[in-house]
Amino acid sequence: PGSATPPHDIDPPLSNKQSLWVPQGGACGMATPGAMVMAYEIVQYWIDKGKGMPLTVCVPGGTCTTAVLLSREINKMVKEIMNERHDEKINKDGTKTKAENNLQLDIQVAVIPCVGDEGYAKRQMKALDISTGGDGKSDIPLIFPPPNKNKGYLRFGEPSPAILETFLEMKDEYDLYLDLLYGAPAWNLLLYYFKRN
């Protein structure tokens, strides 16, 4: 994994602190604004369309940055929304009552490791969460296990008939084009579980 700090022996391309160091996989707090936008869109969509059903957002993971930051932001937004729904309401006669909360909002994030294994994903997410102000526990997403513990996950970047089959199935049946490094391996695992349940 990349370092959160730039190498000391390399001069930045721009002087006067105009250069920006982004570690491998974007594993840093600078990715938080993007995660906030995604979380907002997911939460708002599920408030409008979810009908009280639970939602699991599945994210392919390399450094797992998107997964852990998205999980944190969704958790934060859901908590704020649920707290707002429990605030006092002022009635027409001026009396105060607790506002009713009919909203059910159960959203969680799950990561599908595309680089490394479950242990690598846990270490990456915990380190990033702690380095960006989290506790390394409460916002860590679920990790999808591999279908076969002995074989593990598909190896990152290694050609595989299973990845190509998933790519072709999604393209031919759903007109959905997936990348072969993250999208197709993630969908391969999702479809494995979907077809068995």
PDB file of N, CA and C in Angstrom, residues 24 26 30 37 46 52 80 98 108 115 137 157 184-185 187 194:
ATOM      1  N   GLN A  24      -1.703   5.893  -2.810  1.00  0.00           N
ATOM      2  CA  GLN A  24      -2.248   4.831  -3.648  1.00  0.00           C
ATOM      3  C   GLN A  24      -3.712   4.573  -3.308  1.00  0.00           C
ATOM      4  N   GLY A  26      -6.146   6.521  -3.414  1.00  0.00           N
ATOM      5  CA  GLY A  26      -6.848   7.656  -2.817  1.00  0.00           C
ATOM      6  C   GLY A  26      -7.118   7.468  -1.338  1.00  0.00           C
ATOM      7  N   MET A  30      -8.887  13.203   1.824  1.00  0.00           N
ATOM      8  CA  MET A  30      -9.303  14.050   0.701  1.00  0.00           C
ATOM      9  C   MET A  30     -10.428  13.415  -0.101  1.00  0.00           C
ATOM     10  N   VAL A  37     -20.991  13.149  -1.086  1.00  0.00           N
ATOM     11  CA  VAL A  37     -21.931  13.313  -2.198  1.00  0.00           C
ATOM     12  C   VAL A  37     -22.621  11.985  -2.495  1.00  0.00           C
ATOM     13  N   TRP A  46     -33.004   6.375  -1.142  1.00  0.00           N
ATOM     14  CA  TRP A  46     -33.639   5.318  -0.359  1.00  0.00           C
ATOM     15  C   TRP A  46     -34.776   5.854   0.518  1.00  0.00           C
ATOM     16  N   GLY A  52     -39.133   1.571   3.360  1.00  0.00           N
ATOM     17  CA  GLY A  52     -38.830   0.964   4.655  1.00  0.00           C
ATOM     18  C   GLY A  52     -38.007  -0.308   4.593  1.00  0.00           C
ATOM     19  N   GLU A  80     -28.295  11.492  11.752  1.00  0.00           N
ATOM     20  CA  GLU A  80     -28.821  12.861  11.781  1.00  0.00           C
ATOM     21  C   GLU A  80     -30.292  12.897  11.379  1.00  0.00           C
ATOM     22  N   LYS A  98     -43.416  15.254  20.874  1.00  0.00           N
ATOM     23  CA  LYS A  98     -42.365  14.576  20.118  1.00  0.00           C
ATOM     24  C   LYS A  98     -42.892  14.268  18.721  1.00  0.00           C
ATOM     25  N   GLN A 108     -26.667  -0.102   4.981  1.00  0.00           N
ATOM     26  CA  GLN A 108     -25.309  -0.486   5.355  1.00  0.00           C
ATOM     27  C   GLN A 108     -24.466  -0.630   4.095  1.00  0.00           C
ATOM     28  N   VAL A 115      -8.689  -6.660  -4.228  1.00  0.00           N
ATOM     29  CA  VAL A 115      -7.240  -6.693  -4.027  1.00  0.00           C
ATOM     30  C   VAL A 115      -7.024  -7.316  -2.656  1.00  0.00           C
ATOM     31  N   LYS A 137     -13.656   1.068  14.125  1.00  0.00           N
ATOM     32  CA  LYS A 137     -14.616  -0.012  14.400  1.00  0.00           C
ATOM     33  C   LYS A 137     -16.009   0.285  13.860  1.00  0.00           C
ATOM     34  N   GLY A 157      -6.188  -8.589 -11.087  1.00  0.00           N
ATOM     35  CA  GLY A 157      -5.519  -8.432 -12.371  1.00  0.00           C
ATOM     36  C   GLY A 157      -5.196  -9.727 -13.091  1.00  0.00           C
ATOM     37  N   ALA A 184     -16.222  -6.444 -12.742  1.00  0.00           N
ATOM     38  CA  ALA A 184     -16.548  -7.842 -13.058  1.00  0.00           C
ATOM     39  C   ALA A 184     -16.248  -8.792 -11.892  1.00  0.00           C
ATOM     40  N   PRO A 185     -15.111  -8.671 -11.198  1.00  0.00           N
ATOM     41  CA  PRO A 185     -14.908  -9.552 -10.039  1.00  0.00           C
ATOM     42  C   PRO A 185     -15.948  -9.335  -8.932  1.00  0.00           C
ATOM     43  N   TRP A 187     -19.099  -8.196  -9.302  1.00  0.00           N
ATOM     44  CA  TRP A 187     -20.364  -8.769  -9.763  1.00  0.00           C
ATOM     45  C   TRP A 187     -20.308 -10.290  -9.798  1.00  0.00           C
ATOM     46  N   PHE A 194     -26.236 -14.465  -5.213  1.00  0.00           N
ATOM     47  CA  PHE A 194     -27.605 -14.254  -5.679  1.00  0.00           C
ATOM     48  C   PHE A 194     -28.196 -15.543  -6.257  1.00  0.00           C
TER      49      PHE A 194
END
